[in-house]
PDB file of C-alpha atoms and ligand atoms in Angstrom:
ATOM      1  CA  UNK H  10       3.290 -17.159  10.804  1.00 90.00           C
ATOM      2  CA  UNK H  11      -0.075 -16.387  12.385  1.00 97.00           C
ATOM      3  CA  UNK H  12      -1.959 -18.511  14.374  1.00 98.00           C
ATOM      4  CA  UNK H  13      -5.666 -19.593  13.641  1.00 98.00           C
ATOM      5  CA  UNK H  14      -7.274 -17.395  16.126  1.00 98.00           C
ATOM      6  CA  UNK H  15      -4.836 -14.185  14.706  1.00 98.00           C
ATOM      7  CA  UNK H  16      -5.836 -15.240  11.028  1.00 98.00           C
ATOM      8  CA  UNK H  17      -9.741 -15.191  12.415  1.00 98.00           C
ATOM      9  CA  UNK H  18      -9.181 -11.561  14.050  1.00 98.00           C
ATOM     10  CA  UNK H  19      -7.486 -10.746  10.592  1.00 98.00           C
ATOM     11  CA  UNK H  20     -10.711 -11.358   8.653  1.00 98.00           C
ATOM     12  CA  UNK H  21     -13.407 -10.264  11.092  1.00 98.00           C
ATOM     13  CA  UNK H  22     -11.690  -6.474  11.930  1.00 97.00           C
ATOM     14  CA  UNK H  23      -9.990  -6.199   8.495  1.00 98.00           C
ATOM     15  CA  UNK H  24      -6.593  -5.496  10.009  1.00 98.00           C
ATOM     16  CA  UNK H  25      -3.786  -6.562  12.562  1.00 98.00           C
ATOM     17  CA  UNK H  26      -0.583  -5.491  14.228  1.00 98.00           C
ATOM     18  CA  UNK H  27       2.405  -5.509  14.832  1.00 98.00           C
ATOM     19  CA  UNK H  28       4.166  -7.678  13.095  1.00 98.00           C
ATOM     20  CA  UNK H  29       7.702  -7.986  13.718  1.00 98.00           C
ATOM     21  CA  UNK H  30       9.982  -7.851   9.931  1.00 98.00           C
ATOM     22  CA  UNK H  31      12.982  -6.481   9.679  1.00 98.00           C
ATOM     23  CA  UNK H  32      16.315  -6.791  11.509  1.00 98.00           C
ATOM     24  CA  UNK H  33      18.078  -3.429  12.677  1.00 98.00           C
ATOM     25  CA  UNK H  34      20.926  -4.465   9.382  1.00 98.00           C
ATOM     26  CA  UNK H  35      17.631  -4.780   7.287  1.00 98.00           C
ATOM     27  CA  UNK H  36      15.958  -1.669   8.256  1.00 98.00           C
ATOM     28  CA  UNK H  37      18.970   0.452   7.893  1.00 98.00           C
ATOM     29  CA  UNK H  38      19.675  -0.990   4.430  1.00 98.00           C
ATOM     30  CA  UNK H  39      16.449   0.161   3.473  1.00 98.00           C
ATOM     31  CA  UNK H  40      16.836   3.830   5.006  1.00 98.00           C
ATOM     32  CA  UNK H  41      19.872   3.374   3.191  1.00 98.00           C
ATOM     33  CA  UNK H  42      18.512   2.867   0.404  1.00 98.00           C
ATOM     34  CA  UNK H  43      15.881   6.048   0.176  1.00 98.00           C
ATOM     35  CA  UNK H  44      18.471   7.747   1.008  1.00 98.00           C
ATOM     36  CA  UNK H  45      20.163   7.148  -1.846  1.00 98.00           C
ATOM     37  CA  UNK H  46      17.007   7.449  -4.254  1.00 98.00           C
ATOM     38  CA  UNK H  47      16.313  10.613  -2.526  1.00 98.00           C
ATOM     39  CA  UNK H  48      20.010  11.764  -3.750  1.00 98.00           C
ATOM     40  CA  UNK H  49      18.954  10.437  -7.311  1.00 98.00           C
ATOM     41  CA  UNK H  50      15.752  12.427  -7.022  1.00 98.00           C
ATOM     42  CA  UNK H  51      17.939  15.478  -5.840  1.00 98.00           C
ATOM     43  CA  UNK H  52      14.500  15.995  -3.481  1.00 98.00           C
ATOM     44  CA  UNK H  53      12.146  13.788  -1.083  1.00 98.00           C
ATOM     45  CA  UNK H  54      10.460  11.634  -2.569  1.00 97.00           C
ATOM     46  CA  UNK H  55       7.169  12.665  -1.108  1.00 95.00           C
ATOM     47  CA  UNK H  56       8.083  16.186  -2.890  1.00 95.00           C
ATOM     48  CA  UNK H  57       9.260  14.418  -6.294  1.00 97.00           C
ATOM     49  CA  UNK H  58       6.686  13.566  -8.751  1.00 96.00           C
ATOM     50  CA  UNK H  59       4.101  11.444  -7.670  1.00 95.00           C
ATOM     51  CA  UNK H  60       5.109   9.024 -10.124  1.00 97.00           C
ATOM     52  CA  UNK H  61       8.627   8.480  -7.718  1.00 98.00           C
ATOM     53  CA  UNK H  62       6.386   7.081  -5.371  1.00 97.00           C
ATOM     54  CA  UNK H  63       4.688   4.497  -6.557  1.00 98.00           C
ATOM     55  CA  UNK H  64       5.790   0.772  -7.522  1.00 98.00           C
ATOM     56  CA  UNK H  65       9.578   1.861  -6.799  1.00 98.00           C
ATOM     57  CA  UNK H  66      10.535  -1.640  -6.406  1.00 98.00           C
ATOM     58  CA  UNK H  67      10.617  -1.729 -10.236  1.00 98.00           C
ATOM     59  CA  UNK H  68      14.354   0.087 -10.262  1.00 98.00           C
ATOM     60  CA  UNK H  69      15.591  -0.600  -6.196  1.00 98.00           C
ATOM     61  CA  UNK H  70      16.715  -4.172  -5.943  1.00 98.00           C
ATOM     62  CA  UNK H  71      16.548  -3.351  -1.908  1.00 98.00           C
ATOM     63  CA  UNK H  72      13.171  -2.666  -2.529  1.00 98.00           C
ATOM     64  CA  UNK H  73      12.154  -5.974  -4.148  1.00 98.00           C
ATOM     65  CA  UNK H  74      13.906  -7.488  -1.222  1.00 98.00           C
ATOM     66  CA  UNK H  75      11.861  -5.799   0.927  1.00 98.00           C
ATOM     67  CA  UNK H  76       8.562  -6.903  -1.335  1.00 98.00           C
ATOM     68  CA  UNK H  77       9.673 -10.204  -0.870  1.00 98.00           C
ATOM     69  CA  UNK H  78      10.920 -10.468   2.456  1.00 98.00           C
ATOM     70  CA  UNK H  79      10.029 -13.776   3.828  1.00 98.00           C
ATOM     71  CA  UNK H  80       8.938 -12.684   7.189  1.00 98.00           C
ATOM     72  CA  UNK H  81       6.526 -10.412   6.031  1.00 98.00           C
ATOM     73  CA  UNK H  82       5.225 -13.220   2.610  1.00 98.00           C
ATOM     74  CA  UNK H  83       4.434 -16.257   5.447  1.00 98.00           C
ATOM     75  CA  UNK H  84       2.138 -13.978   7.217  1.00 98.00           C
ATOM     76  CA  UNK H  85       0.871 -12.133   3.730  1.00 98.00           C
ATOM     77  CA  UNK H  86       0.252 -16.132   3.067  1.00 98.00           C
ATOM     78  CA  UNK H  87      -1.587 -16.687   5.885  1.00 98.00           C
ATOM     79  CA  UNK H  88      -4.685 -14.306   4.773  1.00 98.00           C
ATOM     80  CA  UNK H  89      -4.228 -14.514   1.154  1.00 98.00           C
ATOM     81  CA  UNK H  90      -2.645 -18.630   0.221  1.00 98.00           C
ATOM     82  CA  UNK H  91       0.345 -19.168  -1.049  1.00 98.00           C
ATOM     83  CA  UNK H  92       0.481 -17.611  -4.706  1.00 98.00           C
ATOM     84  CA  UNK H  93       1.328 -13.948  -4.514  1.00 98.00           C
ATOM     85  CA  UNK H  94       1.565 -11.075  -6.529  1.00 98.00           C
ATOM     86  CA  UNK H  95       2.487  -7.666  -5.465  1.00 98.00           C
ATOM     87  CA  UNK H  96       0.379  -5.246  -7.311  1.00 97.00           C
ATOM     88  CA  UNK H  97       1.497  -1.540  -6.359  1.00 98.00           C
ATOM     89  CA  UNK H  98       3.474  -0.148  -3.452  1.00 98.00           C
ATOM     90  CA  UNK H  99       3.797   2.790  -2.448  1.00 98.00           C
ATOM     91  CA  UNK H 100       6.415   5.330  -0.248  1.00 98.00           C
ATOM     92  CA  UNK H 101       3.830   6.966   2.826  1.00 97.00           C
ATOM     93  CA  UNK H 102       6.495   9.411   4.193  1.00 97.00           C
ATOM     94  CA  UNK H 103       5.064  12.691   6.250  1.00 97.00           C
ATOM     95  CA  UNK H 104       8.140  15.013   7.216  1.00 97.00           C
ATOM     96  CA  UNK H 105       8.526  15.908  10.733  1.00 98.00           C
ATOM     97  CA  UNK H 106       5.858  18.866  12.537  1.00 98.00           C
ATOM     98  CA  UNK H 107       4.153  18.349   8.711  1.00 97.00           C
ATOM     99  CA  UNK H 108       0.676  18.603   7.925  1.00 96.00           C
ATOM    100  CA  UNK H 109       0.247  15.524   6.042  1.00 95.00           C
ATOM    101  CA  UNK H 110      -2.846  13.353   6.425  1.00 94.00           C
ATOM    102  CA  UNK H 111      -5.060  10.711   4.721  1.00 94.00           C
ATOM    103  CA  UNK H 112      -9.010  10.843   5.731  1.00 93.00           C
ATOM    104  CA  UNK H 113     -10.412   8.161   5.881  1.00 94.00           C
ATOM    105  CA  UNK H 114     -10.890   6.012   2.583  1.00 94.00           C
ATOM    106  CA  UNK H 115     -10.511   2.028   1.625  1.00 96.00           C
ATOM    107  CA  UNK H 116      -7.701   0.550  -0.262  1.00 95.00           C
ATOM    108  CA  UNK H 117     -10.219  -1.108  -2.814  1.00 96.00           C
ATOM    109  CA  UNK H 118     -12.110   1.885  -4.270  1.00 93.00           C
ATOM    110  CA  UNK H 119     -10.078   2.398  -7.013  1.00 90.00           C
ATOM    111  CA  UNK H 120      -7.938  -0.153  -7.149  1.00 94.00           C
ATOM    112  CA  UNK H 121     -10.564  -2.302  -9.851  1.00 96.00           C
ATOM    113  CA  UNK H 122      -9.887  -5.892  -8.440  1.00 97.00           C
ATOM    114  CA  UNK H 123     -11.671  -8.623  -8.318  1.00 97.00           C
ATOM    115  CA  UNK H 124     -12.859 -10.779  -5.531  1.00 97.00           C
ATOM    116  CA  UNK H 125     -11.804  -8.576  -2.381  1.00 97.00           C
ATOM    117  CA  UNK H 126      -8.565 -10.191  -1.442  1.00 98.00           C
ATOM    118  CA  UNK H 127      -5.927  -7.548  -1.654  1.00 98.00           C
ATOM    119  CA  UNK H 128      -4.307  -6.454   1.751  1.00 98.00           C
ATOM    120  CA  UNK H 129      -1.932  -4.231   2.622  1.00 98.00           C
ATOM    121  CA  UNK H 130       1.239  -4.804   4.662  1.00 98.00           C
ATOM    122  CA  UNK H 131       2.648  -0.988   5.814  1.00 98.00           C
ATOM    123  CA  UNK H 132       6.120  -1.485   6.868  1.00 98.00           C
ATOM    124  CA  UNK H 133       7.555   0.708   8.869  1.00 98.00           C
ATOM    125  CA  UNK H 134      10.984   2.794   8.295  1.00 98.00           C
ATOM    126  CA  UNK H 135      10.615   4.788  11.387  1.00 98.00           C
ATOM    127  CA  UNK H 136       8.797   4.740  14.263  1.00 98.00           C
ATOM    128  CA  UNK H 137       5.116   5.193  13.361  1.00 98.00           C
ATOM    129  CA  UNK H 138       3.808   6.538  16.649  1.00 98.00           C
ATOM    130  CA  UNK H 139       0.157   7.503  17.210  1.00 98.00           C
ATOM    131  CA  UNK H 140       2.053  11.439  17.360  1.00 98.00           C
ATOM    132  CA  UNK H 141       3.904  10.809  14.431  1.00 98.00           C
ATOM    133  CA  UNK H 142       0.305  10.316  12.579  1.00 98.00           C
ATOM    134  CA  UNK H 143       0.256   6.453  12.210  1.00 98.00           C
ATOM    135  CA  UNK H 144      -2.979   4.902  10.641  1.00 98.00           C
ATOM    136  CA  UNK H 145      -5.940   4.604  12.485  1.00 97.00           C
ATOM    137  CA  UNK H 146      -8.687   2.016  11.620  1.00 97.00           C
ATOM    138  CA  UNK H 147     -12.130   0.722  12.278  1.00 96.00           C
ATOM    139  CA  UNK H 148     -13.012  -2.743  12.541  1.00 96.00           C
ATOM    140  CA  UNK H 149     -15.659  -3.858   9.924  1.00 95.00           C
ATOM    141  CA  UNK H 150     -16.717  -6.277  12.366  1.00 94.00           C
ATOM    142  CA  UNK H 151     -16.854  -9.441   9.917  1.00 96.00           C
ATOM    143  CA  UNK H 152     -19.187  -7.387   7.445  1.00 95.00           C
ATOM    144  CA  UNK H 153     -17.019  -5.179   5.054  1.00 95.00           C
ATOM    145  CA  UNK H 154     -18.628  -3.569   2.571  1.00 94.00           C
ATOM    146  CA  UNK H 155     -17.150  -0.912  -0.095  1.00 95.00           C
ATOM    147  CA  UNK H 156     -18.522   2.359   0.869  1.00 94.00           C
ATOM    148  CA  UNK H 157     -19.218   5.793  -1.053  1.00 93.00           C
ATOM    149  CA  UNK H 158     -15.845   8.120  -1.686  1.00 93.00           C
ATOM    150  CA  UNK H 159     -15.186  11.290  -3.544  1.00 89.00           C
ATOM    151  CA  UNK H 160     -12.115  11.593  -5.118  1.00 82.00           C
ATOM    152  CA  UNK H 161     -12.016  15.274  -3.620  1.00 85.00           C
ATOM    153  CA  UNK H 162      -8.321  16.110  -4.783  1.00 81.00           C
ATOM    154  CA  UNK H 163      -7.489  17.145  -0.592  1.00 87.00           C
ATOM    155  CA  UNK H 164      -4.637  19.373   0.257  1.00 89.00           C
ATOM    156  CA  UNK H 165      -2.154  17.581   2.203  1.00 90.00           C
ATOM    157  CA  UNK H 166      -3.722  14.250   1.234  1.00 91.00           C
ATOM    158  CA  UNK H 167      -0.883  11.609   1.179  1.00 89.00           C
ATOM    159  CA  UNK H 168      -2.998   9.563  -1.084  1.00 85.00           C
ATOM    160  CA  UNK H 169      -2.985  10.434  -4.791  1.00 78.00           C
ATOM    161  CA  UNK H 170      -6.733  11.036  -5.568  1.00 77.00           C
ATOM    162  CA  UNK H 171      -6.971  13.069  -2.099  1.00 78.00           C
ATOM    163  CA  UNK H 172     -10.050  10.627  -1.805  1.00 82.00           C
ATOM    164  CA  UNK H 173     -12.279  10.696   1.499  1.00 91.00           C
ATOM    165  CA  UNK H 174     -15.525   8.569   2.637  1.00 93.00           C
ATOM    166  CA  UNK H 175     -18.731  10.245   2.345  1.00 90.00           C
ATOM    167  CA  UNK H 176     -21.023   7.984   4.096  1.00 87.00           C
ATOM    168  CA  UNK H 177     -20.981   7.350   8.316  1.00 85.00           C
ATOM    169  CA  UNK H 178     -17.772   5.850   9.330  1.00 81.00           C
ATOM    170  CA  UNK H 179     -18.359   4.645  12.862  1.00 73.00           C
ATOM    171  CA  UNK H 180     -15.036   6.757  14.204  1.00 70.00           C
ATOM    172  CA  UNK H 181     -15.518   6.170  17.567  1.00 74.00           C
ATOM    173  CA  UNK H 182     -14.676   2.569  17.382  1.00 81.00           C
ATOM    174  CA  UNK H 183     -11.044   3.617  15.944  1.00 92.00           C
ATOM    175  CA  UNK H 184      -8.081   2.135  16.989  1.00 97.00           C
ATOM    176  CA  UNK H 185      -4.543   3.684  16.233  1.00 97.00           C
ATOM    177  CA  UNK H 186      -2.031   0.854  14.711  1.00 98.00           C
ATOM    178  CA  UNK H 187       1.173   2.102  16.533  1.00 98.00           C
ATOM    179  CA  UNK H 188       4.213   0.206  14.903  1.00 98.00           C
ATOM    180  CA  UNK H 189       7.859  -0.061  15.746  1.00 98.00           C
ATOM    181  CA  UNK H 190      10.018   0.483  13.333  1.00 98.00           C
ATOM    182  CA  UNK H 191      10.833  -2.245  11.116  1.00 98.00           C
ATOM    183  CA  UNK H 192       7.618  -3.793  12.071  1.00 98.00           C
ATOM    184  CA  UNK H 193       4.593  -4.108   9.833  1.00 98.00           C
ATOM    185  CA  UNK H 194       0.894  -3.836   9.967  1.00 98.00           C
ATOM    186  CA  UNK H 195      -1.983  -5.440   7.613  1.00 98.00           C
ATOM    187  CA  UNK H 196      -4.840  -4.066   6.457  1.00 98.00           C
ATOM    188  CA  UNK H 197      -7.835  -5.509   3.687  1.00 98.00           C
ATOM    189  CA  UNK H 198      -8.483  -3.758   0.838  1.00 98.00           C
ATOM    190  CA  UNK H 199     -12.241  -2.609   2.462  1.00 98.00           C
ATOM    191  CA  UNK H 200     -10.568  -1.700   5.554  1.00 97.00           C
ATOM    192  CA  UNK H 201     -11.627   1.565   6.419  1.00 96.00           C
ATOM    193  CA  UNK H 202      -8.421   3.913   7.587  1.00 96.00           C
ATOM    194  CA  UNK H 203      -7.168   7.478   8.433  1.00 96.00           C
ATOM    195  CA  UNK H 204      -3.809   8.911   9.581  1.00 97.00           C
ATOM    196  CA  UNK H 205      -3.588  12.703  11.295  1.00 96.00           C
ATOM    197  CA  UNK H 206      -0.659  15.019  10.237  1.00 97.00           C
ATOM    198  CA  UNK H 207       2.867  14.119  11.751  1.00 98.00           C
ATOM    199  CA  UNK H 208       3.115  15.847  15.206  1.00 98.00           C
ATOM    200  CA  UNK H 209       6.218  14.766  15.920  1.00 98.00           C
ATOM    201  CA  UNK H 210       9.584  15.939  15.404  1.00 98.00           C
ATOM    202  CA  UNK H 211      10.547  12.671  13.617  1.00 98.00           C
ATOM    203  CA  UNK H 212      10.214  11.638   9.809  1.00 98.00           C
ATOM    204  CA  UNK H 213       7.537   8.809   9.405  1.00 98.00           C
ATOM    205  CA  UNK H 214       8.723   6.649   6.438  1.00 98.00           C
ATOM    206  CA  UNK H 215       6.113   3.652   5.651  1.00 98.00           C
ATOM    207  CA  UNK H 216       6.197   1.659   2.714  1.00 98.00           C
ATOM    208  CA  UNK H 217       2.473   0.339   2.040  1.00 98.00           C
ATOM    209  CA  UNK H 218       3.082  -2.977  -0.047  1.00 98.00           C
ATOM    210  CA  UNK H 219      -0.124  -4.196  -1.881  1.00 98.00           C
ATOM    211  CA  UNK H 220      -0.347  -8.063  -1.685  1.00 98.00           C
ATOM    212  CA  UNK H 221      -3.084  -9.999  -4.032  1.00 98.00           C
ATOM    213  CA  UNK H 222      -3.423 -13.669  -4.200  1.00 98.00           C
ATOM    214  CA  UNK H 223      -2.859 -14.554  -8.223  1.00 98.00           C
ATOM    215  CA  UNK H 224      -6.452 -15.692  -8.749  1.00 97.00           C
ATOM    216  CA  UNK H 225      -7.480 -11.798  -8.765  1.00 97.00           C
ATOM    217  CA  UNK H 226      -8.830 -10.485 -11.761  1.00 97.00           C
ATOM    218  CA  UNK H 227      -8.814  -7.201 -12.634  1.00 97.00           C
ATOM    219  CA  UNK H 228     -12.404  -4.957 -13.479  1.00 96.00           C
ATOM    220  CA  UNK H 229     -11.438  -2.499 -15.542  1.00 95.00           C
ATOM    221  CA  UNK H 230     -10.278  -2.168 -19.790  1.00 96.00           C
ATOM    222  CA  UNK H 231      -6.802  -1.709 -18.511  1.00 96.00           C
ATOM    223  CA  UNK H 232      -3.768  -4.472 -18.310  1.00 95.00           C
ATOM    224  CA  UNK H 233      -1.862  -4.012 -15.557  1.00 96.00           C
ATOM    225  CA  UNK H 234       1.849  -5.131 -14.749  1.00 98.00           C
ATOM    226  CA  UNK H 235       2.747  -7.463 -11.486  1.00 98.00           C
ATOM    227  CA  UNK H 236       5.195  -8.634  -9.948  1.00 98.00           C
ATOM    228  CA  UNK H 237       4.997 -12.703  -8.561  1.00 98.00           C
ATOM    229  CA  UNK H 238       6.915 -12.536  -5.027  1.00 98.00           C
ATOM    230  CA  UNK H 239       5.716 -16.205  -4.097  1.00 98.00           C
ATOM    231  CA  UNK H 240       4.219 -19.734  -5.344  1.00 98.00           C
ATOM    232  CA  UNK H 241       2.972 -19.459  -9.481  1.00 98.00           C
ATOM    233  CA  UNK H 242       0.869 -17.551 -11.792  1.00 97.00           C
ATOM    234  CA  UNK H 243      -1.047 -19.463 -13.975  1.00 95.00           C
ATOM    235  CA  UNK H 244      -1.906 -15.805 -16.418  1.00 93.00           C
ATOM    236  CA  UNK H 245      -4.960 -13.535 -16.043  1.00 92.00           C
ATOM    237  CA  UNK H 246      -5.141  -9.754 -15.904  1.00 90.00           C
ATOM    238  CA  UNK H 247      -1.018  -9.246 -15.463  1.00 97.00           C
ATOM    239  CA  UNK H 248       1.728  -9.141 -17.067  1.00 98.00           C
ATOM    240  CA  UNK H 249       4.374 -10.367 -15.142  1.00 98.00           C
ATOM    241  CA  UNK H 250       7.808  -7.937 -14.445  1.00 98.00           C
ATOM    242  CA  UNK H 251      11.128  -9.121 -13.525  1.00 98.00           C
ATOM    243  CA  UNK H 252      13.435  -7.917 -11.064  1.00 98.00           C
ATOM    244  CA  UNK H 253      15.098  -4.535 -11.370  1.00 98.00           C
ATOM    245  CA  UNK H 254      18.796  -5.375 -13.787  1.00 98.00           C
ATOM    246  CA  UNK H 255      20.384  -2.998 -11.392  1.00 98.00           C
ATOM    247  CA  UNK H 256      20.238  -0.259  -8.702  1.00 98.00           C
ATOM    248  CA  UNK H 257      18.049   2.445 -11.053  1.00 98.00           C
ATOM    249  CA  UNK H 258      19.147   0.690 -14.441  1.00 98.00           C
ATOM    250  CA  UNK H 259      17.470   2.756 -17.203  1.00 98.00           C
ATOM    251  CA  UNK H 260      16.183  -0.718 -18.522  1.00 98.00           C
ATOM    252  CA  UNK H 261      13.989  -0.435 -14.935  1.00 98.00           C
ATOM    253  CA  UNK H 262      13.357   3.028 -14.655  1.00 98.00           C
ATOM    254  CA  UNK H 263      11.751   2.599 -18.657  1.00 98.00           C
ATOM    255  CA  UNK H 264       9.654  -0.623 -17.313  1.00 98.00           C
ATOM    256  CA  UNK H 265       8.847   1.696 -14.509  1.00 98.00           C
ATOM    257  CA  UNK H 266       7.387   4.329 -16.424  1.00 98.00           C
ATOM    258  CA  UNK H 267       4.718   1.786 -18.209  1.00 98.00           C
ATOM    259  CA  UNK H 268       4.201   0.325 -15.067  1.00 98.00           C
ATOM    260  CA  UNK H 269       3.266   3.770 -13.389  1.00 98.00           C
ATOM    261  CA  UNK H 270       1.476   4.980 -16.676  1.00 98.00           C
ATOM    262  CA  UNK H 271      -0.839   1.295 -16.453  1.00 97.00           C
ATOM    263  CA  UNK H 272      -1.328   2.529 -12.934  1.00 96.00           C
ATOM    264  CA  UNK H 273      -2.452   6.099 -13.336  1.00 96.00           C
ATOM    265  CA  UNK H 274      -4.669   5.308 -16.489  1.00 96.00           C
ATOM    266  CA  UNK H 275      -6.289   1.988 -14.592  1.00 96.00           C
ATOM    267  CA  UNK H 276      -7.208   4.587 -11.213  1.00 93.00           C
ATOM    268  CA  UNK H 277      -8.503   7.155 -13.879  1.00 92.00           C
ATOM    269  CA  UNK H 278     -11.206   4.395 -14.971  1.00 95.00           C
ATOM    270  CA  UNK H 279     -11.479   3.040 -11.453  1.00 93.00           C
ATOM    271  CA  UNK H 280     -12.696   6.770 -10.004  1.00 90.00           C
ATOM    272  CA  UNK H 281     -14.924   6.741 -12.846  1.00 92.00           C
ATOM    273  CA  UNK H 282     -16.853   3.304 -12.249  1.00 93.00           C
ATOM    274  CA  UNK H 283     -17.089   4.308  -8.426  1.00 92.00           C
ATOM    275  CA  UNK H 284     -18.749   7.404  -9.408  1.00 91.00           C
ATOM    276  CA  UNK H 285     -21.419   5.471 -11.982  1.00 92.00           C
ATOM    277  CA  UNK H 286     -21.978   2.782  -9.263  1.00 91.00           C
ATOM    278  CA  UNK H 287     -23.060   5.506  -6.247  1.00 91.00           C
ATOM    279  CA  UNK H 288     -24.886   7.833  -8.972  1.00 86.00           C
ATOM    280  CA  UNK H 289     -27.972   8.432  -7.342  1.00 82.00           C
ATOM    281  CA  UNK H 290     -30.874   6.406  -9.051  1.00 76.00           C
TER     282      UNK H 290
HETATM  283  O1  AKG V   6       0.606   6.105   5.485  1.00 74.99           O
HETATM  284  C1  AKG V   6      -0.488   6.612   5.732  1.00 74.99           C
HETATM  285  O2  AKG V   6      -0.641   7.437   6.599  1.00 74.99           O
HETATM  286  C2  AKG V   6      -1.709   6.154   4.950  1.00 74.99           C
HETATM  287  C3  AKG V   6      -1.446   4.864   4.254  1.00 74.99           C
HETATM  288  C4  AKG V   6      -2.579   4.344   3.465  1.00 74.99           C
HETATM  289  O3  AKG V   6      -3.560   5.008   3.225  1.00 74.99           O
HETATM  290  C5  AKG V   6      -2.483   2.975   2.970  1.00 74.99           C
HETATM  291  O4  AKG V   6      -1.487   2.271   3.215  1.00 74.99           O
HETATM  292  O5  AKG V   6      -3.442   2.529   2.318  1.00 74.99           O
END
């Protein structure tokens, strides 16, 4: 749980850290784990089809353990109440001395959801050391706004649209969110956030789990698929998935596919409206 005054830093920088998850059985279950959906893959995931990395929890029953870990859903239910949804998550793994990055972007430009409540909790697998390219952010000082992007397709970019910020960031105010591993950081959906290539000689595994309280709606034409991790849903934009039948159960690896597919064509529509909205006049 977070205190008052750690909730009040929450909402006025747009992110804290470290919080302390998983136990050393817990975080080796879940290396375990990848391992083991790596061997399925017959690749890394982060060199599978980018499909592999999103919303895995779907077909890993450690995974949608992990999405509902308790330690990390009282402090999600600190900044968001006590109904929760998880909406996407997705693997952030850079390979040791690789040139991996993400420049600097927020969570909520293409995400199309409504009000600006979603946040972020990146769990670390591995140490995620300011070397081994950990996330850097910038404090929105109590006034976030959604700023201008281009979906620029960047080589190396760990994020799917390779997206980047094309207005002023304010960089020099950055702060690097070192975690432990099998600690966890959060971040709000207009935070905005970088991470450099992974200098080290270490694998940096993350998981990036995106929490939404259940009263979000979503913009766009698209219905998207959701899983409740806490508390009730009373219906809106979501249709509610169950947990995986088994350990990559073709039952959940079909209900991942429309999940992904949902995904893919909701961003599509998502880059789309950001574009129209910063048109110039
Ligand atoms: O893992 C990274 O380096 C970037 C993660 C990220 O962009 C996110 O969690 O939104």
């Amino acid at each position: 749980m977070l205190t008052q005054a750690q909730v009040a830093q929450y909402r006025h920088d747009g992110y804290f850290f470290p919080c302390p998850a998983l136990s050393p059985e817990e975080l080796a279950e879940c290396n375990d784990g990848i391992a083991r959906y790596e061997a399925w893959l017959g690749t890394p995931v982060n060199q599978a089809d980018r499909r592999w990395r999103s919303a895995a929890y779907v077909m890993l029953p450690w995974y949608d353990s992990l999405i509902r870990h308790p330690r990390i859903l009282d402090i999600v239910e600190d900044v968001i109440g006590p109904d929760i949804l998880v909406y996407t998550a997705t693997f952030f793994i850079k390979e040791a001395h690789s040139p991996t990055f993400a420049a600097w972007h927020q969570d909520a430009t293409y995400f199309g959801l409504s009000p600006h409540e979603h946040v972020t909790a990146w769990v670390a697998l591995s140490e995620a050391s300011a070397k081994a390219g950990c996330m850097e952010v910038v404090s929105s000082h109590g006034q976030p706004r959604q700023m201008h992007h281009a979906a620029l397709g960047l080589a190396n970019s760990i994020n799917g649209g390779g997206q980047a910020i094309v207005d002023e960031i304010g960089e020099a105010d950055g702060t690097m969110m070192v975690l432990p591993a099998g600690s966890f950081s959060l971040h709000h959906t207009l935070c905005r956030h970088r991470s450099a290539p992974n200098r080290a000689a270490h694998r940096r595994v993350g998981i990036g789990i995106s929490y939404i309280p259940a009263h979000c709606r979503l913009t766009g034409s698209v219905r998207m698929c959701a899983r409740l991790v806490r508390g009730s849903y009373a219906g809106g934009s979501f249709d509610l998935i169950p947990p995986p039948e088994g350990e990559l159960h073709p039952a959940a690896i079909a209900r991942h596919e429309t999940v992904y597919r949902r995904y893919r064509d909701n961003y599509g529509e998502q880059i789309a409206a950001h574009d129209r909205e910063f048109a110039p006049a």
